[in-house]
PDB file of C-alpha atoms in Angstrom:
ATOM      1  CA  UNK A   8     -35.641  15.773 -66.095  1.00 50.00           C
ATOM      2  CA  UNK A   9     -36.625  11.895 -66.758  1.00 50.00           C
ATOM      3  CA  UNK A  10     -33.084  10.526 -67.564  1.00 53.00           C
ATOM      4  CA  UNK A  11     -32.026  11.672 -64.164  1.00 50.00           C
ATOM      5  CA  UNK A  12     -35.362  10.101 -62.603  1.00 52.00           C
ATOM      6  CA  UNK A  13     -34.486   6.579 -64.054  1.00 55.00           C
ATOM      7  CA  UNK A  14     -30.546   6.978 -63.208  1.00 53.00           C
ATOM      8  CA  UNK A  15     -32.412   7.549 -59.394  1.00 53.00           C
ATOM      9  CA  UNK A  16     -34.372   4.718 -59.589  1.00 49.00           C
ATOM     10  CA  UNK A  17     -31.649   2.744 -60.818  1.00 54.00           C
ATOM     11  CA  UNK A  18     -28.922   3.717 -58.214  1.00 53.00           C
ATOM     12  CA  UNK A  19     -31.855   2.459 -55.753  1.00 52.00           C
ATOM     13  CA  UNK A  20     -32.495  -0.849 -56.945  1.00 46.00           C
ATOM     14  CA  UNK A  21     -28.245  -1.708 -57.394  1.00 48.00           C
ATOM     15  CA  UNK A  22     -27.888  -0.225 -53.629  1.00 48.00           C
ATOM     16  CA  UNK A  23     -30.253  -2.425 -51.810  1.00 41.00           C
ATOM     17  CA  UNK A  24     -28.905  -5.804 -53.591  1.00 44.00           C
ATOM     18  CA  UNK A  25     -25.241  -4.850 -52.508  1.00 43.00           C
ATOM     19  CA  UNK A  26     -26.848  -3.869 -49.110  1.00 40.00           C
ATOM     20  CA  UNK A  27     -28.476  -7.674 -48.913  1.00 37.00           C
ATOM     21  CA  UNK A  28     -25.444  -9.720 -50.081  1.00 38.00           C
ATOM     22  CA  UNK A  29     -22.985  -7.392 -48.608  1.00 41.00           C
ATOM     23  CA  UNK A  30     -24.234  -8.178 -45.486  1.00 37.00           C
ATOM     24  CA  UNK A  31     -22.895 -11.898 -45.356  1.00 38.00           C
ATOM     25  CA  UNK A  32     -19.500 -10.878 -45.569  1.00 37.00           C
ATOM     26  CA  UNK A  33     -17.259 -10.244 -43.085  1.00 48.00           C
ATOM     27  CA  UNK A  34     -15.260  -6.704 -42.503  1.00 60.00           C
ATOM     28  CA  UNK A  35     -11.576  -6.908 -41.384  1.00 79.00           C
ATOM     29  CA  UNK A  36     -11.605  -3.063 -40.799  1.00 89.00           C
ATOM     30  CA  UNK A  37     -12.506  -1.583 -37.642  1.00 87.00           C
ATOM     31  CA  UNK A  38     -14.062   2.343 -39.444  1.00 92.00           C
ATOM     32  CA  UNK A  39     -10.754   3.398 -36.489  1.00 97.00           C
ATOM     33  CA  UNK A  40      -8.240   5.162 -39.042  1.00 98.00           C
ATOM     34  CA  UNK A  41      -5.755   4.653 -36.177  1.00 97.00           C
ATOM     35  CA  UNK A  42      -6.256   1.162 -36.025  1.00 96.00           C
ATOM     36  CA  UNK A  43      -6.067   0.018 -39.673  1.00 97.00           C
ATOM     37  CA  UNK A  44      -4.034   2.746 -41.252  1.00 98.00           C
ATOM     38  CA  UNK A  45      -0.625   4.302 -40.619  1.00 98.00           C
ATOM     39  CA  UNK A  46       1.033   7.527 -41.729  1.00 98.00           C
ATOM     40  CA  UNK A  47       3.186   6.837 -44.387  1.00 98.00           C
ATOM     41  CA  UNK A  48       4.520  10.622 -44.405  1.00 98.00           C
ATOM     42  CA  UNK A  49       4.212  13.937 -42.802  1.00 98.00           C
ATOM     43  CA  UNK A  50       2.687  13.362 -39.679  1.00 98.00           C
ATOM     44  CA  UNK A  51       2.446  16.896 -38.778  1.00 98.00           C
ATOM     45  CA  UNK A  52       0.016  17.211 -42.186  1.00 98.00           C
ATOM     46  CA  UNK A  53      -2.271  14.563 -41.284  1.00 98.00           C
ATOM     47  CA  UNK A  54      -5.356  15.274 -38.756  1.00 98.00           C
ATOM     48  CA  UNK A  55      -7.308  12.905 -37.364  1.00 98.00           C
ATOM     49  CA  UNK A  56     -10.274  13.080 -35.145  1.00 98.00           C
ATOM     50  CA  UNK A  57     -10.445  11.983 -31.035  1.00 97.00           C
ATOM     51  CA  UNK A  58     -12.599   8.935 -32.128  1.00 97.00           C
ATOM     52  CA  UNK A  59     -10.319   8.154 -35.046  1.00 98.00           C
ATOM     53  CA  UNK A  60     -13.647   7.945 -37.612  1.00 97.00           C
ATOM     54  CA  UNK A  61     -12.221  10.691 -39.947  1.00 98.00           C
ATOM     55  CA  UNK A  62      -9.282  12.157 -41.002  1.00 98.00           C
ATOM     56  CA  UNK A  63      -7.848  14.912 -43.535  1.00 98.00           C
ATOM     57  CA  UNK A  64      -4.152  15.288 -45.773  1.00 98.00           C
ATOM     58  CA  UNK A  65      -2.718  18.755 -46.363  1.00 98.00           C
ATOM     59  CA  UNK A  66      -1.147  19.947 -49.175  1.00 98.00           C
ATOM     60  CA  UNK A  67       1.098  23.060 -48.307  1.00 98.00           C
ATOM     61  CA  UNK A  68       4.357  24.348 -49.648  1.00 97.00           C
ATOM     62  CA  UNK A  69       6.540  22.513 -47.394  1.00 98.00           C
ATOM     63  CA  UNK A  70       5.182  18.705 -48.196  1.00 98.00           C
ATOM     64  CA  UNK A  71       2.483  16.502 -49.268  1.00 98.00           C
ATOM     65  CA  UNK A  72       1.124  14.087 -47.022  1.00 98.00           C
ATOM     66  CA  UNK A  73      -0.020  10.615 -47.142  1.00 98.00           C
ATOM     67  CA  UNK A  74      -1.477   7.258 -45.066  1.00 98.00           C
ATOM     68  CA  UNK A  75      -1.327   3.377 -46.049  1.00 98.00           C
ATOM     69  CA  UNK A  76      -3.225   0.271 -44.815  1.00 97.00           C
ATOM     70  CA  UNK A  77      -1.673  -1.663 -41.794  1.00 96.00           C
ATOM     71  CA  UNK A  78      -2.045  -5.277 -43.815  1.00 95.00           C
ATOM     72  CA  UNK A  79      -1.748  -5.998 -47.827  1.00 96.00           C
ATOM     73  CA  UNK A  80      -4.632  -7.829 -49.383  1.00 96.00           C
ATOM     74  CA  UNK A  81      -5.176 -10.340 -51.970  1.00 96.00           C
ATOM     75  CA  UNK A  82      -8.794  -9.413 -53.652  1.00 97.00           C
ATOM     76  CA  UNK A  83     -11.527  -7.943 -51.706  1.00 97.00           C
ATOM     77  CA  UNK A  84     -13.600  -4.690 -51.996  1.00 97.00           C
ATOM     78  CA  UNK A  85     -12.508  -1.040 -51.007  1.00 98.00           C
ATOM     79  CA  UNK A  86     -14.604   1.413 -50.342  1.00 98.00           C
ATOM     80  CA  UNK A  87     -13.755   5.798 -48.632  1.00 98.00           C
ATOM     81  CA  UNK A  88     -15.730   8.842 -48.588  1.00 98.00           C
ATOM     82  CA  UNK A  89     -14.075  11.380 -49.662  1.00 98.00           C
ATOM     83  CA  UNK A  90     -14.903  15.374 -49.726  1.00 98.00           C
ATOM     84  CA  UNK A  91     -12.398  17.022 -51.926  1.00 98.00           C
ATOM     85  CA  UNK A  92      -9.757  20.390 -51.710  1.00 97.00           C
ATOM     86  CA  UNK A  93     -12.794  23.440 -52.108  1.00 94.00           C
ATOM     87  CA  UNK A  94     -12.762  26.372 -54.659  1.00 94.00           C
ATOM     88  CA  UNK A  95      -9.337  26.301 -56.779  1.00 95.00           C
ATOM     89  CA  UNK A  96      -7.598  22.997 -56.080  1.00 97.00           C
ATOM     90  CA  UNK A  97      -5.727  23.420 -59.212  1.00 97.00           C
ATOM     91  CA  UNK A  98      -2.244  21.337 -59.936  1.00 98.00           C
ATOM     92  CA  UNK A  99      -3.520  19.657 -56.583  1.00 98.00           C
ATOM     93  CA  UNK A 100      -3.789  15.728 -56.730  1.00 98.00           C
ATOM     94  CA  UNK A 101      -5.609  13.241 -54.181  1.00 98.00           C
ATOM     95  CA  UNK A 102      -5.152   9.985 -54.625  1.00 98.00           C
ATOM     96  CA  UNK A 103      -7.000   6.689 -53.704  1.00 98.00           C
ATOM     97  CA  UNK A 104      -5.455   3.683 -54.431  1.00 98.00           C
ATOM     98  CA  UNK A 105      -4.081  -0.155 -53.804  1.00 98.00           C
ATOM     99  CA  UNK A 106      -0.537  -0.559 -55.037  1.00 98.00           C
ATOM    100  CA  UNK A 107       2.042  -3.858 -54.303  1.00 97.00           C
ATOM    101  CA  UNK A 108       4.540  -1.203 -53.786  1.00 91.00           C
ATOM    102  CA  UNK A 109       7.455  -2.926 -56.067  1.00 84.00           C
ATOM    103  CA  UNK A 110       9.441  -1.456 -59.010  1.00 86.00           C
ATOM    104  CA  UNK A 111       6.912  -4.304 -61.044  1.00 94.00           C
ATOM    105  CA  UNK A 112       4.029  -3.224 -58.522  1.00 96.00           C
ATOM    106  CA  UNK A 113       0.313  -4.016 -59.678  1.00 98.00           C
ATOM    107  CA  UNK A 114      -1.459  -0.442 -58.823  1.00 98.00           C
ATOM    108  CA  UNK A 115      -5.237   0.713 -59.431  1.00 98.00           C
ATOM    109  CA  UNK A 116      -5.580   4.127 -58.238  1.00 98.00           C
ATOM    110  CA  UNK A 117      -7.991   6.786 -58.305  1.00 98.00           C
ATOM    111  CA  UNK A 118      -6.396  10.479 -58.849  1.00 98.00           C
ATOM    112  CA  UNK A 119      -9.045  13.479 -58.560  1.00 98.00           C
ATOM    113  CA  UNK A 120      -6.583  15.625 -61.013  1.00 98.00           C
ATOM    114  CA  UNK A 121      -7.568  18.793 -58.943  1.00 96.00           C
ATOM    115  CA  UNK A 122      -9.683  21.654 -60.530  1.00 95.00           C
ATOM    116  CA  UNK A 123     -10.091  25.284 -61.413  1.00 95.00           C
ATOM    117  CA  UNK A 124     -13.861  26.516 -59.699  1.00 92.00           C
ATOM    118  CA  UNK A 125     -16.527  26.885 -62.617  1.00 91.00           C
ATOM    119  CA  UNK A 126     -15.358  23.594 -64.522  1.00 93.00           C
ATOM    120  CA  UNK A 127     -16.567  20.251 -63.470  1.00 93.00           C
ATOM    121  CA  UNK A 128     -13.970  17.988 -61.365  1.00 96.00           C
ATOM    122  CA  UNK A 129     -12.151  15.186 -63.219  1.00 98.00           C
ATOM    123  CA  UNK A 130     -11.325  12.148 -62.172  1.00 98.00           C
ATOM    124  CA  UNK A 131      -8.822   9.822 -63.748  1.00 98.00           C
ATOM    125  CA  UNK A 132      -8.273   5.843 -63.137  1.00 98.00           C
ATOM    126  CA  UNK A 133      -5.346   3.473 -64.307  1.00 98.00           C
ATOM    127  CA  UNK A 134      -4.152   0.237 -63.796  1.00 98.00           C
ATOM    128  CA  UNK A 135      -0.645  -1.026 -63.130  1.00 97.00           C
ATOM    129  CA  UNK A 136       0.078  -4.689 -64.011  1.00 97.00           C
ATOM    130  CA  UNK A 137       4.229  -5.719 -63.986  1.00 95.00           C
ATOM    131  CA  UNK A 138       4.919  -2.349 -63.602  1.00 94.00           C
ATOM    132  CA  UNK A 139       3.194  -1.042 -66.944  1.00 93.00           C
ATOM    133  CA  UNK A 140       0.787   1.230 -66.874  1.00 94.00           C
ATOM    134  CA  UNK A 141      -1.351   3.333 -69.555  1.00 95.00           C
ATOM    135  CA  UNK A 142      -4.037   2.628 -68.787  1.00 98.00           C
ATOM    136  CA  UNK A 143      -5.631   5.739 -68.178  1.00 98.00           C
ATOM    137  CA  UNK A 144      -9.431   6.660 -67.990  1.00 98.00           C
ATOM    138  CA  UNK A 145     -10.770   9.933 -67.295  1.00 98.00           C
ATOM    139  CA  UNK A 146     -14.829  11.009 -66.898  1.00 98.00           C
ATOM    140  CA  UNK A 147     -16.172  14.617 -65.394  1.00 98.00           C
ATOM    141  CA  UNK A 148     -17.803  13.940 -62.583  1.00 98.00           C
ATOM    142  CA  UNK A 149     -21.246  14.352 -62.764  1.00 97.00           C
ATOM    143  CA  UNK A 150     -21.715  16.605 -59.226  1.00 97.00           C
ATOM    144  CA  UNK A 151     -19.469  18.711 -57.473  1.00 97.00           C
ATOM    145  CA  UNK A 152     -17.466  16.608 -55.285  1.00 98.00           C
ATOM    146  CA  UNK A 153     -16.080  19.610 -53.027  1.00 97.00           C
ATOM    147  CA  UNK A 154     -19.302  20.478 -51.457  1.00 97.00           C
ATOM    148  CA  UNK A 155     -19.962  16.767 -49.781  1.00 98.00           C
ATOM    149  CA  UNK A 156     -18.637  13.252 -48.712  1.00 98.00           C
ATOM    150  CA  UNK A 157     -18.757  11.046 -51.804  1.00 98.00           C
ATOM    151  CA  UNK A 158     -17.983   7.196 -52.304  1.00 98.00           C
ATOM    152  CA  UNK A 159     -15.312   5.984 -54.074  1.00 98.00           C
ATOM    153  CA  UNK A 160     -14.861   2.006 -54.121  1.00 98.00           C
ATOM    154  CA  UNK A 161     -12.299  -0.509 -55.772  1.00 98.00           C
ATOM    155  CA  UNK A 162     -13.645  -3.984 -56.066  1.00 98.00           C
ATOM    156  CA  UNK A 163     -11.596  -7.009 -56.893  1.00 98.00           C
ATOM    157  CA  UNK A 164     -11.745 -10.227 -58.096  1.00 97.00           C
ATOM    158  CA  UNK A 165     -10.374 -13.061 -59.979  1.00 97.00           C
ATOM    159  CA  UNK A 166     -12.808 -11.948 -62.697  1.00 98.00           C
ATOM    160  CA  UNK A 167     -12.437  -8.162 -63.019  1.00 98.00           C
ATOM    161  CA  UNK A 168     -11.392  -4.942 -60.898  1.00 98.00           C
ATOM    162  CA  UNK A 169     -14.808  -2.285 -60.796  1.00 98.00           C
ATOM    163  CA  UNK A 170     -14.234   1.662 -60.419  1.00 98.00           C
ATOM    164  CA  UNK A 171     -17.382   2.949 -58.410  1.00 98.00           C
ATOM    165  CA  UNK A 172     -18.491   6.283 -57.602  1.00 98.00           C
ATOM    166  CA  UNK A 173     -21.426   5.902 -55.260  1.00 98.00           C
ATOM    167  CA  UNK A 174     -22.087   2.970 -56.378  1.00 97.00           C
ATOM    168  CA  UNK A 175     -22.064   3.513 -60.065  1.00 98.00           C
ATOM    169  CA  UNK A 176     -19.571   1.665 -62.141  1.00 98.00           C
ATOM    170  CA  UNK A 177     -17.600   3.695 -64.182  1.00 98.00           C
ATOM    171  CA  UNK A 178     -14.633   1.348 -65.227  1.00 98.00           C
ATOM    172  CA  UNK A 179     -14.032  -2.351 -65.552  1.00 98.00           C
ATOM    173  CA  UNK A 180     -11.305  -4.431 -66.387  1.00 98.00           C
ATOM    174  CA  UNK A 181     -11.366  -7.825 -66.765  1.00 98.00           C
ATOM    175  CA  UNK A 182      -9.173 -10.872 -66.256  1.00 98.00           C
ATOM    176  CA  UNK A 183      -8.011 -11.851 -69.990  1.00 98.00           C
ATOM    177  CA  UNK A 184      -5.307 -13.600 -69.151  1.00 97.00           C
ATOM    178  CA  UNK A 185      -5.314 -16.543 -70.886  1.00 96.00           C
ATOM    179  CA  UNK A 186      -6.420 -14.434 -73.908  1.00 97.00           C
ATOM    180  CA  UNK A 187      -2.755 -12.934 -73.302  1.00 96.00           C
ATOM    181  CA  UNK A 188      -3.515  -9.719 -71.170  1.00 97.00           C
ATOM    182  CA  UNK A 189      -1.971  -8.806 -68.290  1.00 97.00           C
ATOM    183  CA  UNK A 190      -4.245  -8.973 -64.851  1.00 98.00           C
ATOM    184  CA  UNK A 191      -3.567  -8.549 -61.307  1.00 97.00           C
ATOM    185  CA  UNK A 192      -3.892 -11.352 -59.618  1.00 96.00           C
ATOM    186  CA  UNK A 193      -0.689 -12.329 -57.773  1.00 95.00           C
ATOM    187  CA  UNK A 194       0.713  -9.965 -55.768  1.00 96.00           C
ATOM    188  CA  UNK A 195      -0.551  -8.265 -52.436  1.00 97.00           C
ATOM    189  CA  UNK A 196      -1.838  -4.531 -52.439  1.00 97.00           C
ATOM    190  CA  UNK A 197      -2.183  -2.430 -50.170  1.00 97.00           C
ATOM    191  CA  UNK A 198      -4.480   0.563 -49.387  1.00 98.00           C
ATOM    192  CA  UNK A 199      -2.803   3.965 -49.354  1.00 98.00           C
ATOM    193  CA  UNK A 200      -4.536   7.905 -49.303  1.00 98.00           C
ATOM    194  CA  UNK A 201      -2.431  10.744 -50.168  1.00 98.00           C
ATOM    195  CA  UNK A 202      -2.066  14.337 -51.578  1.00 98.00           C
ATOM    196  CA  UNK A 203       0.755  15.845 -53.277  1.00 98.00           C
ATOM    197  CA  UNK A 204       1.806  18.745 -55.673  1.00 98.00           C
ATOM    198  CA  UNK A 205       1.301  17.915 -60.032  1.00 98.00           C
ATOM    199  CA  UNK A 206       1.071  21.177 -60.975  1.00 97.00           C
ATOM    200  CA  UNK A 207       3.254  19.840 -63.442  1.00 97.00           C
ATOM    201  CA  UNK A 208       0.695  17.467 -65.595  1.00 97.00           C
ATOM    202  CA  UNK A 209      -2.713  16.778 -63.406  1.00 97.00           C
ATOM    203  CA  UNK A 210      -4.951  20.009 -64.163  1.00 97.00           C
ATOM    204  CA  UNK A 211      -5.669  20.526 -67.965  1.00 94.00           C
ATOM    205  CA  UNK A 212      -2.902  19.209 -69.059  1.00 95.00           C
ATOM    206  CA  UNK A 213      -0.454  21.189 -65.928  1.00 97.00           C
ATOM    207  CA  UNK A 214      -1.593  24.409 -68.052  1.00 96.00           C
ATOM    208  CA  UNK A 215      -3.901  25.125 -63.995  1.00 96.00           C
ATOM    209  CA  UNK A 216      -0.996  25.310 -61.708  1.00 97.00           C
ATOM    210  CA  UNK A 217      -0.821  24.503 -57.631  1.00 97.00           C
ATOM    211  CA  UNK A 218      -1.329  28.644 -56.610  1.00 97.00           C
ATOM    212  CA  UNK A 219       0.416  28.458 -53.083  1.00 97.00           C
ATOM    213  CA  UNK A 220      -1.296  31.717 -51.714  1.00 96.00           C
ATOM    214  CA  UNK A 221      -4.329  29.800 -51.351  1.00 95.00           C
ATOM    215  CA  UNK A 222      -2.945  26.760 -49.184  1.00 97.00           C
ATOM    216  CA  UNK A 223      -3.341  25.170 -47.016  1.00 98.00           C
ATOM    217  CA  UNK A 224      -5.195  22.605 -49.617  1.00 98.00           C
ATOM    218  CA  UNK A 225      -7.505  19.921 -47.677  1.00 98.00           C
ATOM    219  CA  UNK A 226      -8.817  16.616 -48.514  1.00 98.00           C
ATOM    220  CA  UNK A 227     -10.911  14.748 -45.988  1.00 98.00           C
ATOM    221  CA  UNK A 228     -11.731  11.124 -45.635  1.00 98.00           C
ATOM    222  CA  UNK A 229     -14.594   9.120 -43.127  1.00 98.00           C
ATOM    223  CA  UNK A 230     -16.670   5.995 -43.173  1.00 97.00           C
ATOM    224  CA  UNK A 231     -13.893   3.836 -45.344  1.00 97.00           C
ATOM    225  CA  UNK A 232     -14.561  -0.107 -45.362  1.00 96.00           C
ATOM    226  CA  UNK A 233     -12.304  -2.699 -46.225  1.00 96.00           C
ATOM    227  CA  UNK A 234     -13.708  -6.048 -46.653  1.00 95.00           C
ATOM    228  CA  UNK A 235     -10.900  -7.879 -47.960  1.00 96.00           C
ATOM    229  CA  UNK A 236      -8.235 -11.464 -48.140  1.00 95.00           C
ATOM    230  CA  UNK A 237      -5.614 -10.616 -46.157  1.00 95.00           C
ATOM    231  CA  UNK A 238      -2.854 -11.504 -47.384  1.00 94.00           C
ATOM    232  CA  UNK A 239      -0.893 -14.111 -44.634  1.00 92.00           C
ATOM    233  CA  UNK A 240       1.602 -16.130 -47.579  1.00 92.00           C
ATOM    234  CA  UNK A 241      -1.035 -18.491 -49.242  1.00 91.00           C
ATOM    235  CA  UNK A 242      -2.315 -17.278 -52.739  1.00 93.00           C
ATOM    236  CA  UNK A 243      -5.102 -20.055 -52.671  1.00 93.00           C
ATOM    237  CA  UNK A 244      -6.374 -18.955 -49.263  1.00 93.00           C
ATOM    238  CA  UNK A 245      -7.247 -15.083 -51.283  1.00 94.00           C
ATOM    239  CA  UNK A 246      -8.668 -17.245 -54.409  1.00 93.00           C
ATOM    240  CA  UNK A 247     -11.043 -19.404 -52.709  1.00 92.00           C
ATOM    241  CA  UNK A 248     -14.896 -18.971 -53.505  1.00 88.00           C
ATOM    242  CA  UNK A 249     -15.966 -19.541 -49.879  1.00 89.00           C
ATOM    243  CA  UNK A 250     -18.550 -17.011 -47.999  1.00 89.00           C
ATOM    244  CA  UNK A 251     -15.763 -15.887 -46.914  1.00 91.00           C
ATOM    245  CA  UNK A 252     -14.641 -14.745 -49.972  1.00 94.00           C
ATOM    246  CA  UNK A 253     -17.881 -13.292 -51.025  1.00 94.00           C
ATOM    247  CA  UNK A 254     -16.366 -11.010 -53.655  1.00 96.00           C
ATOM    248  CA  UNK A 255     -15.119 -14.291 -55.854  1.00 95.00           C
ATOM    249  CA  UNK A 256     -18.653 -16.013 -55.852  1.00 95.00           C
ATOM    250  CA  UNK A 257     -19.485 -15.858 -59.826  1.00 94.00           C
ATOM    251  CA  UNK A 258     -22.555 -13.847 -58.910  1.00 94.00           C
ATOM    252  CA  UNK A 259     -19.810 -11.170 -59.358  1.00 96.00           C
ATOM    253  CA  UNK A 260     -17.840 -11.960 -62.441  1.00 97.00           C
ATOM    254  CA  UNK A 261     -19.195  -9.318 -64.094  1.00 98.00           C
ATOM    255  CA  UNK A 262     -21.701  -6.346 -63.951  1.00 98.00           C
ATOM    256  CA  UNK A 263     -25.432  -6.764 -63.563  1.00 97.00           C
ATOM    257  CA  UNK A 264     -27.901  -5.834 -65.515  1.00 97.00           C
ATOM    258  CA  UNK A 265     -28.404  -2.830 -63.988  1.00 98.00           C
ATOM    259  CA  UNK A 266     -24.845  -1.753 -63.046  1.00 98.00           C
ATOM    260  CA  UNK A 267     -24.374  -2.400 -67.386  1.00 98.00           C
ATOM    261  CA  UNK A 268     -26.620   0.495 -67.843  1.00 98.00           C
ATOM    262  CA  UNK A 269     -24.870   2.561 -65.268  1.00 98.00           C
ATOM    263  CA  UNK A 270     -21.551   1.954 -66.980  1.00 98.00           C
ATOM    264  CA  UNK A 271     -23.214   2.800 -70.036  1.00 98.00           C
ATOM    265  CA  UNK A 272     -24.649   5.834 -68.735  1.00 98.00           C
ATOM    266  CA  UNK A 273     -20.655   7.356 -67.616  1.00 98.00           C
ATOM    267  CA  UNK A 274     -19.729   6.450 -70.735  1.00 98.00           C
ATOM    268  CA  UNK A 275     -21.751   7.904 -72.701  1.00 98.00           C
ATOM    269  CA  UNK A 276     -22.535  11.578 -71.225  1.00 98.00           C
ATOM    270  CA  UNK A 277     -18.893  11.754 -68.556  1.00 98.00           C
ATOM    271  CA  UNK A 278     -16.128   9.867 -70.527  1.00 98.00           C
ATOM    272  CA  UNK A 279     -13.428  12.452 -71.317  1.00 98.00           C
ATOM    273  CA  UNK A 280     -10.286  10.129 -72.355  1.00 98.00           C
ATOM    274  CA  UNK A 281     -10.526   6.469 -72.817  1.00 98.00           C
ATOM    275  CA  UNK A 282      -6.400   4.730 -73.792  1.00 98.00           C
ATOM    276  CA  UNK A 283      -8.604   2.402 -75.588  1.00 98.00           C
ATOM    277  CA  UNK A 284      -9.886   5.083 -78.108  1.00 97.00           C
ATOM    278  CA  UNK A 285      -6.005   6.651 -78.637  1.00 98.00           C
ATOM    279  CA  UNK A 286      -5.230   5.973 -82.148  1.00 97.00           C
ATOM    280  CA  UNK A 287      -2.646   7.947 -82.552  1.00 97.00           C
ATOM    281  CA  UNK A 288      -0.902   7.106 -79.194  1.00 97.00           C
ATOM    282  CA  UNK A 289      -1.176   3.710 -79.797  1.00 97.00           C
ATOM    283  CA  UNK A 290      -0.558   4.162 -83.539  1.00 96.00           C
ATOM    284  CA  UNK A 291      -3.443   2.048 -84.560  1.00 95.00           C
ATOM    285  CA  UNK A 292      -2.445  -0.676 -82.658  1.00 96.00           C
ATOM    286  CA  UNK A 293      -4.038  -0.541 -79.431  1.00 97.00           C
ATOM    287  CA  UNK A 294      -3.704  -3.012 -76.070  1.00 97.00           C
ATOM    288  CA  UNK A 295      -5.288  -6.290 -76.529  1.00 97.00           C
ATOM    289  CA  UNK A 296      -7.851  -5.920 -73.567  1.00 97.00           C
ATOM    290  CA  UNK A 297      -9.114  -2.790 -75.569  1.00 97.00           C
ATOM    291  CA  UNK A 298     -10.257  -5.169 -78.464  1.00 97.00           C
ATOM    292  CA  UNK A 299     -12.056  -7.342 -75.562  1.00 98.00           C
ATOM    293  CA  UNK A 300     -15.542  -7.544 -73.925  1.00 96.00           C
ATOM    294  CA  UNK A 301     -15.636  -4.624 -70.560  1.00 96.00           C
ATOM    295  CA  UNK A 302     -18.444  -7.094 -69.037  1.00 95.00           C
TER     296      UNK A 302
END
């Protein structure tokens, strides 16, 4: 209980600081799914509220579904409130991610791997650079993400990528390009959301598959916020350290003291897989970034 109280205080301090700083930013999203996104997959399986403020995606035996941002971006912060599929969602993957959409794509992934009732929900993150991935990490969420909406965020700037859940940093991927580590910094990316059948691998390594008798499977989304540099063809504009590009400010070149404590808490109590700890997979030759600082 004492640890939980400390955790709550840390969240409060961090959230207040974040709100103060982000109030200086210019928000490029309207909060309306119909204006900020287009339906990229199976319109009949996408349902949007009359005011455009909430949207749901459906997966059934016929099809999954998805939507994508109208614009592409180079650096920024991307937030989405998501309520995941209730009850038995084994095999059903919900993805919230940035992608450049090319064969040699850059990509930054949140993937929710479906769930068996009574088990903690597993969230996988991954980073692609120039078409190469294999940088998976998985955590068990410390709450039930099917009961209410929670905020999932990506901060992507010149210095680092930070994955956040309700403003708690669960993972970082730093820009160590000067040390020979690939980092997504050249290709603009769009924000995409989808739901699909991942029975062959997602839940318990593919042992727990979709039960189509319980379909349709529905995930819900609201209160999206995209605060990022819209790609206009000139990378210098997006790499500039300016009041508009607040995410490139040197204050955000690493995690704050409070964020570091939360980050360590996640890794100590909730991390269940990290490619940087998988010596067997890499035959004791871990990727270079695994040996470098995380913040």
